[in-house]
């Protein structure tokens, strides 16, 4: 069966990654991890795949990076089919912490030189390339230390550098939860590296559980839920889908809380707080308050705030409980 991009030859130029209808099940009886996943990542963009534990993020990355195969569906990376043109895909990509296989007992510099040699560079060229990468990833000071002494952030920067030792540099980067477990400063440093890669024209697919990370870094964000893309767009698009603002009401009674819970997008039964979507205008907020509490006795306090990606995620991916 021809893939959709084969019917549309220009798609390969526009997209670094295209996936259509990917499915994957594990175990007996089979449990569906991916359930018809569609994905398109434009060349030169940073794309975040956002989802909770077990959503299928790593499975998706492994299929796209040719480490495993989908049960059905097709995918192309850098214009190559991930099954039929597996080697071409591998030459075009870098996957953090996988192909990199950094040796803990060697120094950062030794690791990079060795990998540059493996990609076919001469001894002199490999040394030069290692120096360049150490500088670019701010590792010059630690170049002569064994990797076992590196912090988590340094280690991940070295992983990324290791994926770049070849020439030409790969055009598509898969970063599977690149900042999980890092402290805020190391996370910022890694974000900077990702921006730099994108600035040089690379395409980046990163997975994350951090809404803030997707918000800050990605041109487009897809919310992965139960093996499908539940929503996709820019951070602004997605925030726009939940009415822009949220009116949090602290109710005076549990009865009032239960009566209104079905309309809310945010629930906090312990504090009797419910969040309702609003456009944030005075007229709408006033109308909501009047409608919900005409006698002025049921609402104790309220706060208004801009919708966050958390709100988007909850609104679009989970079943909001109608009552507690
Ligand atoms: N090789 C495997 N064999 C059996 N089950 C698997 C395998 N790989 C993944 N799974 C299951 O598939 C589901 C999705 O896993 P996956 O690793 O893709 O999720 P994830 O979104 O990357 O989660 P996390 O945020 O925890 O990394 C999980 O329930 C997991 O247990
Ligand atoms: Mg994972």
Short mmCIF file of C-alpha atoms and ligand atoms in Angstrom, two decimals:
data_model
loop_
_atom_site.label_atom_id
_atom_site.label_comp_id
_atom_site.label_asym_id
_atom_site.label_seq_id
_atom_site.Cartn_x
_atom_site.Cartn_y
_atom_site.Cartn_z
CA UNK A 1 0.00 0.00 0.00
CA UNK A 2 1.55 3.34 -0.93
CA UNK A 3 2.04 5.70 2.00
CA UNK A 4 0.14 9.00 1.88
CA UNK A 5 3.36 10.88 1.23
CA UNK A 6 4.09 8.69 -1.78
CA UNK A 7 0.87 10.02 -3.26
CA UNK A 8 2.01 13.53 -2.44
CA UNK A 9 5.69 13.88 -3.33
CA UNK A 10 6.07 17.38 -1.88
CA UNK A 11 5.20 16.17 1.64
CA UNK A 12 8.70 14.70 2.11
CA UNK A 13 10.25 18.11 1.58
CA UNK A 14 7.97 19.85 3.98
CA UNK A 15 7.95 17.37 6.83
CA UNK A 16 10.88 15.95 8.77
CA UNK A 17 8.56 13.39 10.31
CA UNK A 18 5.23 12.04 9.08
CA UNK A 19 3.33 9.21 10.68
CA UNK A 20 -0.03 7.86 9.64
CA UNK A 21 -2.23 5.52 11.64
CA UNK A 22 0.49 3.96 13.78
CA UNK A 23 -0.70 1.18 16.04
CA UNK A 24 1.25 -0.93 18.48
CA UNK A 25 0.16 -3.46 21.08
CA UNK A 26 2.13 -5.29 23.73
CA UNK A 27 1.45 -8.34 25.83
CA UNK A 28 -1.12 -11.11 26.07
CA UNK A 29 -3.93 -10.32 25.86
CA UNK A 30 -2.65 -7.48 23.68
CA UNK A 31 -2.88 -4.02 25.19
CA UNK A 32 -3.01 -1.17 22.69
CA UNK A 33 -0.29 1.36 23.36
CA UNK A 34 -0.64 3.31 20.11
CA UNK A 35 -4.08 3.42 18.59
CA UNK A 36 -3.91 5.10 15.19
CA UNK A 37 -1.40 7.84 15.83
CA UNK A 38 -1.00 10.57 13.18
CA UNK A 39 1.85 13.03 13.41
CA UNK A 40 3.52 15.58 11.17
CA UNK A 41 6.58 17.59 12.13
CA UNK A 42 7.68 20.37 9.79
CA UNK A 43 11.33 20.59 8.87
CA UNK A 44 13.30 22.98 11.05
CA UNK A 45 10.75 22.98 13.84
CA UNK A 46 10.68 21.83 17.45
CA UNK A 47 7.74 19.54 18.16
CA UNK A 48 6.79 18.38 21.66
CA UNK A 49 4.93 15.16 22.29
CA UNK A 50 3.37 15.64 25.67
CA UNK A 51 1.84 12.89 27.73
CA UNK A 52 1.70 11.29 31.16
CA UNK A 53 3.55 8.09 32.16
CA UNK A 54 2.59 5.23 29.92
CA UNK A 55 0.94 7.40 27.26
CA UNK A 56 3.07 5.81 24.53
CA UNK A 57 5.70 8.53 23.99
CA UNK A 58 8.73 6.25 24.05
CA UNK A 59 6.95 3.66 21.90
CA UNK A 60 6.27 6.34 19.30
CA UNK A 61 9.89 7.56 19.34
CA UNK A 62 11.23 4.01 19.08
CA UNK A 63 9.09 3.33 16.01
CA UNK A 64 10.18 6.56 14.33
CA UNK A 65 13.83 5.93 15.20
CA UNK A 66 13.58 2.38 13.71
CA UNK A 67 14.26 0.60 17.02
CA UNK A 68 10.95 -1.21 16.84
CA UNK A 69 8.20 -1.60 14.25
CA UNK A 70 4.56 -0.60 14.36
CA UNK A 71 1.85 -3.28 13.99
CA UNK A 72 0.24 -1.13 11.30
CA UNK A 73 0.51 2.34 9.84
CA UNK A 74 3.35 4.04 8.00
CA UNK A 75 5.97 6.60 8.91
CA UNK A 76 8.63 8.56 7.09
CA UNK A 77 11.54 10.36 8.70
CA UNK A 78 13.69 12.78 6.69
CA UNK A 79 11.76 11.56 3.65
CA UNK A 80 12.60 7.86 4.18
CA UNK A 81 10.26 5.05 5.12
CA UNK A 82 11.12 3.79 8.61
CA UNK A 83 10.77 0.14 7.59
CA UNK A 84 11.81 -0.04 3.93
CA UNK A 85 14.62 2.53 4.24
CA UNK A 86 15.74 1.91 7.76
CA UNK A 87 19.46 2.60 7.19
CA UNK A 88 18.77 5.90 5.47
CA UNK A 89 16.58 6.92 8.41
CA UNK A 90 19.31 5.96 10.87
CA UNK A 91 21.87 8.07 9.02
CA UNK A 92 19.57 11.09 9.17
CA UNK A 93 18.69 10.99 12.86
CA UNK A 94 20.14 11.32 16.31
CA UNK A 95 18.47 9.73 19.31
CA UNK A 96 19.56 10.95 22.73
CA UNK A 97 21.14 8.40 24.95
CA UNK A 98 20.59 5.49 22.57
CA UNK A 99 23.02 5.46 19.68
CA UNK A 100 25.22 7.71 21.76
CA UNK A 101 26.26 4.89 24.14
CA UNK A 102 28.72 7.02 26.06
CA UNK A 103 31.51 5.13 27.88
CA UNK A 104 31.49 6.07 31.57
CA UNK A 105 35.13 5.14 32.12
CA UNK A 106 36.49 7.48 29.46
CA UNK A 107 36.68 11.26 29.53
CA UNK A 108 34.20 13.41 27.62
CA UNK A 109 36.87 14.29 25.11
CA UNK A 110 37.91 10.66 24.55
CA UNK A 111 34.30 9.66 23.99
CA UNK A 112 33.72 12.34 21.37
CA UNK A 113 37.01 11.63 19.60
CA UNK A 114 36.29 7.93 19.47
CA UNK A 115 32.81 8.47 18.07
CA UNK A 116 34.06 10.95 15.51
CA UNK A 117 36.64 8.34 14.40
CA UNK A 118 33.84 5.74 14.11
CA UNK A 119 31.96 8.03 11.73
CA UNK A 120 35.03 7.98 9.47
CA UNK A 121 36.89 11.19 10.35
CA UNK A 122 40.71 11.18 10.36
CA UNK A 123 42.55 11.42 13.70
CA UNK A 124 43.17 15.16 13.25
CA UNK A 125 39.65 15.90 12.05
CA UNK A 126 38.20 13.86 14.92
CA UNK A 127 40.23 15.85 17.46
CA UNK A 128 39.05 19.12 15.92
CA UNK A 129 35.43 17.95 15.86
CA UNK A 130 35.60 16.88 19.52
CA UNK A 131 36.98 20.30 20.52
CA UNK A 132 34.25 22.09 18.60
CA UNK A 133 31.52 20.04 20.22
CA UNK A 134 32.99 20.39 23.72
CA UNK A 135 32.94 24.15 23.28
CA UNK A 136 29.48 24.23 21.78
CA UNK A 137 28.03 22.21 24.64
CA UNK A 138 29.96 24.07 27.31
CA UNK A 139 31.97 21.01 28.34
CA UNK A 140 35.50 22.27 27.70
CA UNK A 141 36.21 22.56 31.43
CA UNK A 142 35.16 18.96 32.03
CA UNK A 143 36.70 17.55 28.83
CA UNK A 144 39.48 15.66 30.64
CA UNK A 145 37.32 14.21 33.41
CA UNK A 146 35.86 10.73 33.22
CA UNK A 147 32.17 10.73 32.40
CA UNK A 148 31.35 8.90 35.66
CA UNK A 149 32.06 12.19 37.48
CA UNK A 150 29.66 14.24 35.35
CA UNK A 151 26.40 15.67 36.67
CA UNK A 152 23.13 14.61 35.03
CA UNK A 153 22.98 17.80 32.97
CA UNK A 154 26.57 17.45 31.74
CA UNK A 155 25.94 13.85 30.89
CA UNK A 156 22.92 14.72 28.76
CA UNK A 157 24.81 17.48 26.97
CA UNK A 158 27.55 14.95 26.20
CA UNK A 159 24.90 12.51 24.91
CA UNK A 160 23.64 15.19 22.56
CA UNK A 161 27.16 16.12 21.46
CA UNK A 162 27.90 12.44 20.80
CA UNK A 163 24.97 12.33 18.42
CA UNK A 164 26.57 15.11 16.40
CA UNK A 165 30.06 13.70 15.87
CA UNK A 166 29.35 12.65 12.31
CA UNK A 167 29.52 14.91 9.34
CA UNK A 168 27.11 15.98 7.97
CA UNK A 169 25.19 16.48 11.18
CA UNK A 170 21.91 14.64 11.39
CA UNK A 171 18.87 16.68 10.49
CA UNK A 172 16.32 15.08 12.80
CA UNK A 173 16.71 14.76 16.57
CA UNK A 174 14.66 12.56 18.87
CA UNK A 175 14.97 13.58 22.48
CA UNK A 176 13.00 11.29 24.76
CA UNK A 177 12.34 13.16 27.99
CA UNK A 178 15.67 14.98 27.76
CA UNK A 179 15.24 16.92 31.00
CA UNK A 180 13.53 14.42 33.30
CA UNK A 181 15.38 14.37 36.61
CA UNK A 182 17.47 17.46 35.90
CA UNK A 183 17.66 20.42 38.27
CA UNK A 184 16.21 23.73 37.00
CA UNK A 185 19.58 25.12 35.93
CA UNK A 186 20.60 22.03 33.95
CA UNK A 187 17.15 22.01 32.39
CA UNK A 188 17.59 25.60 31.22
CA UNK A 189 20.99 24.71 29.77
CA UNK A 190 19.51 21.82 27.85
CA UNK A 191 16.70 24.01 26.54
CA UNK A 192 19.38 26.34 25.24
CA UNK A 193 21.05 23.46 23.41
CA UNK A 194 17.74 22.44 21.83
CA UNK A 195 17.10 26.02 20.68
CA UNK A 196 20.57 26.09 19.19
CA UNK A 197 19.96 22.88 17.25
CA UNK A 198 16.72 24.32 15.91
CA UNK A 199 18.49 27.58 15.09
CA UNK A 200 20.86 25.62 12.86
CA UNK A 201 17.92 24.21 10.94
CA UNK A 202 17.56 20.82 12.64
CA UNK A 203 14.14 19.31 13.29
CA UNK A 204 13.50 18.18 16.85
CA UNK A 205 10.89 15.82 18.25
CA UNK A 206 11.04 15.82 22.01
CA UNK A 207 8.86 14.05 24.50
CA UNK A 208 8.12 15.52 27.86
CA UNK A 209 5.81 15.31 30.83
CA UNK A 210 6.43 18.98 31.57
CA UNK A 211 3.87 21.35 30.18
CA UNK A 212 6.18 24.27 30.81
CA UNK A 213 8.91 22.67 28.75
CA UNK A 214 6.59 22.16 25.78
CA UNK A 215 5.29 25.71 26.17
CA UNK A 216 8.76 27.28 26.21
CA UNK A 217 10.50 25.20 23.63
CA UNK A 218 8.16 23.83 21.03
CA UNK A 219 6.73 25.42 17.91
CA UNK A 220 3.95 22.86 18.05
CA UNK A 221 2.67 20.60 20.77
CA UNK A 222 0.71 17.37 20.56
CA UNK A 223 -1.08 15.92 23.56
CA UNK A 224 -0.80 12.14 23.56
CA UNK A 225 -3.56 10.35 25.40
CA UNK A 226 -4.48 6.66 25.24
CA UNK A 227 -2.29 6.12 22.18
CA UNK A 228 -3.77 8.91 20.08
CA UNK A 229 -3.15 12.59 19.58
CA UNK A 230 -5.89 14.23 21.64
CA UNK A 231 -5.04 17.76 20.47
CA UNK A 232 -2.33 19.45 18.45
CA UNK A 233 -1.29 23.01 17.76
CA UNK A 234 0.84 25.88 19.00
CA UNK A 235 0.79 26.55 22.74
CA UNK A 236 -1.45 29.56 22.00
CA UNK A 237 -3.84 27.45 19.85
CA UNK A 238 -4.20 24.90 22.60
CA UNK A 239 -4.71 27.46 25.33
CA UNK A 240 -7.31 29.10 23.11
CA UNK A 241 -9.27 25.85 23.09
CA UNK A 242 -10.11 26.16 26.74
CA UNK A 243 -11.68 29.60 26.64
CA UNK A 244 -8.54 31.50 27.59
CA UNK A 245 -9.28 32.00 31.27
CA UNK A 246 -10.53 30.09 34.25
CA UNK A 247 -12.74 31.41 37.00
CA UNK A 248 -12.03 29.53 40.22
CA UNK A 249 -14.92 29.62 42.66
CA UNK A 250 -14.69 28.65 46.32
CA UNK A 251 -18.17 27.39 47.23
CA UNK A 252 -19.73 27.83 50.65
CA UNK A 253 -21.28 24.35 50.75
CA UNK A 254 -20.70 20.84 49.51
CA UNK A 255 -24.20 20.79 47.99
CA UNK A 256 -23.37 23.82 45.86
CA UNK A 257 -20.06 22.22 44.88
CA UNK A 258 -21.77 19.01 43.72
CA UNK A 259 -24.46 20.88 41.83
CA UNK A 260 -21.90 22.80 39.77
CA UNK A 261 -19.16 20.16 39.45
CA UNK A 262 -20.39 18.94 36.05
CA UNK A 263 -19.73 22.32 34.44
CA UNK A 264 -16.23 22.71 35.81
CA UNK A 265 -12.91 22.02 34.09
CA UNK A 266 -11.00 22.02 37.37
CA UNK A 267 -12.04 20.29 40.60
CA UNK A 268 -10.65 20.53 44.10
CA UNK A 269 -13.14 18.87 46.46
CA UNK A 270 -10.96 19.38 49.57
CA UNK A 271 -11.17 23.15 49.23
CA UNK A 272 -14.66 23.16 47.59
CA UNK A 273 -13.09 24.91 44.61
CA UNK A 274 -14.30 24.59 41.03
CA UNK A 275 -12.78 26.18 37.92
CA UNK A 276 -15.12 27.29 35.13
CA UNK A 277 -14.04 28.36 31.66
CA UNK A 278 -14.53 32.00 30.74
CA UNK A 279 -13.17 34.49 28.23
CA UNK A 280 -12.09 36.63 31.17
CA UNK A 281 -14.22 39.66 30.28
CA UNK A 282 -15.98 41.50 33.10
CA UNK A 283 -19.31 40.98 31.36
CA UNK A 284 -18.88 37.21 31.17
CA UNK A 285 -17.56 36.83 34.69
CA UNK A 286 -20.43 38.92 36.07
CA UNK A 287 -22.98 36.93 34.06
CA UNK A 288 -21.49 33.64 35.29
CA UNK A 289 -21.56 34.73 38.93
CA UNK A 290 -25.16 35.96 38.61
CA UNK A 291 -26.28 32.81 36.89
CA UNK A 292 -24.56 30.43 39.30
CA UNK A 293 -25.35 32.26 42.48
CA UNK A 294 -28.37 34.53 42.00
CA UNK A 295 -28.95 34.90 45.75
CA UNK A 296 -25.31 35.72 46.45
CA UNK A 297 -24.92 33.04 49.11
CA UNK A 298 -23.19 30.12 47.42
CA UNK A 299 -19.85 31.58 46.39
CA UNK A 300 -17.41 32.52 49.08
CA UNK A 301 -14.53 33.86 46.95
CA UNK A 302 -13.27 33.74 43.39
CA UNK A 303 -10.03 34.18 41.44
CA UNK A 304 -9.51 34.61 37.72
CA UNK A 305 -6.43 33.38 35.90
CA UNK A 306 -5.20 32.69 32.37
CA UNK A 307 -5.61 29.14 31.15
CA UNK A 308 -2.40 27.16 31.45
CA UNK A 309 -1.34 24.17 29.42
CA UNK A 310 -2.30 22.13 32.47
CA UNK A 311 -5.88 23.30 32.01
CA UNK A 312 -5.70 22.39 28.33
CA UNK A 313 -4.35 18.99 29.12
CA UNK A 314 -7.01 18.23 31.69
CA UNK A 315 -9.78 19.63 29.54
CA UNK A 316 -8.77 17.71 26.43
CA UNK A 317 -7.42 14.42 27.68
CA UNK A 318 -9.14 13.23 30.81
CA UNK A 319 -12.64 12.45 31.69
CA UNK A 320 -13.61 15.20 34.07
CA UNK A 321 -15.54 13.73 37.00
CA UNK A 322 -19.12 14.99 37.00
CA UNK A 323 -19.36 14.54 40.76
CA UNK A 324 -17.20 13.44 43.67
N1 LIG B 1 8.51 -3.73 25.28
C1 LIG B 1 7.35 -3.63 25.93
N2 LIG B 1 6.70 -4.73 26.35
C2 LIG B 1 5.52 -4.64 27.01
N3 LIG B 1 4.91 -3.49 27.30
C3 LIG B 1 5.50 -2.35 26.92
C4 LIG B 1 6.75 -2.35 26.21
N4 LIG B 1 7.10 -1.08 25.96
C5 LIG B 1 6.11 -0.32 26.48
N5 LIG B 1 5.15 -1.06 27.04
C6 LIG B 1 3.92 -0.55 27.67
O1 LIG B 1 3.34 0.38 26.80
C7 LIG B 1 2.80 1.48 27.52
C8 LIG B 1 3.38 2.78 26.97
O2 LIG B 1 4.77 2.81 27.24
P1 LIG B 1 5.73 3.98 26.77
O3 LIG B 1 7.07 3.63 27.32
O4 LIG B 1 5.62 4.18 25.32
O5 LIG B 1 5.09 5.22 27.53
P2 LIG B 1 5.71 6.66 27.81
O6 LIG B 1 4.68 7.64 27.39
O7 LIG B 1 7.05 6.77 27.21
O8 LIG B 1 5.80 6.67 29.40
P3 LIG B 1 6.91 7.36 30.37
O9 LIG B 1 6.47 8.77 30.54
O10 LIG B 1 6.75 6.58 31.64
O11 LIG B 1 8.25 7.22 29.74
C9 LIG B 1 3.11 1.23 28.97
O12 LIG B 1 1.96 0.70 29.58
C10 LIG B 1 4.22 0.22 28.93
O13 LIG B 1 4.18 -0.61 30.06
MG1 LIG B 2 8.94 7.10 27.97
#
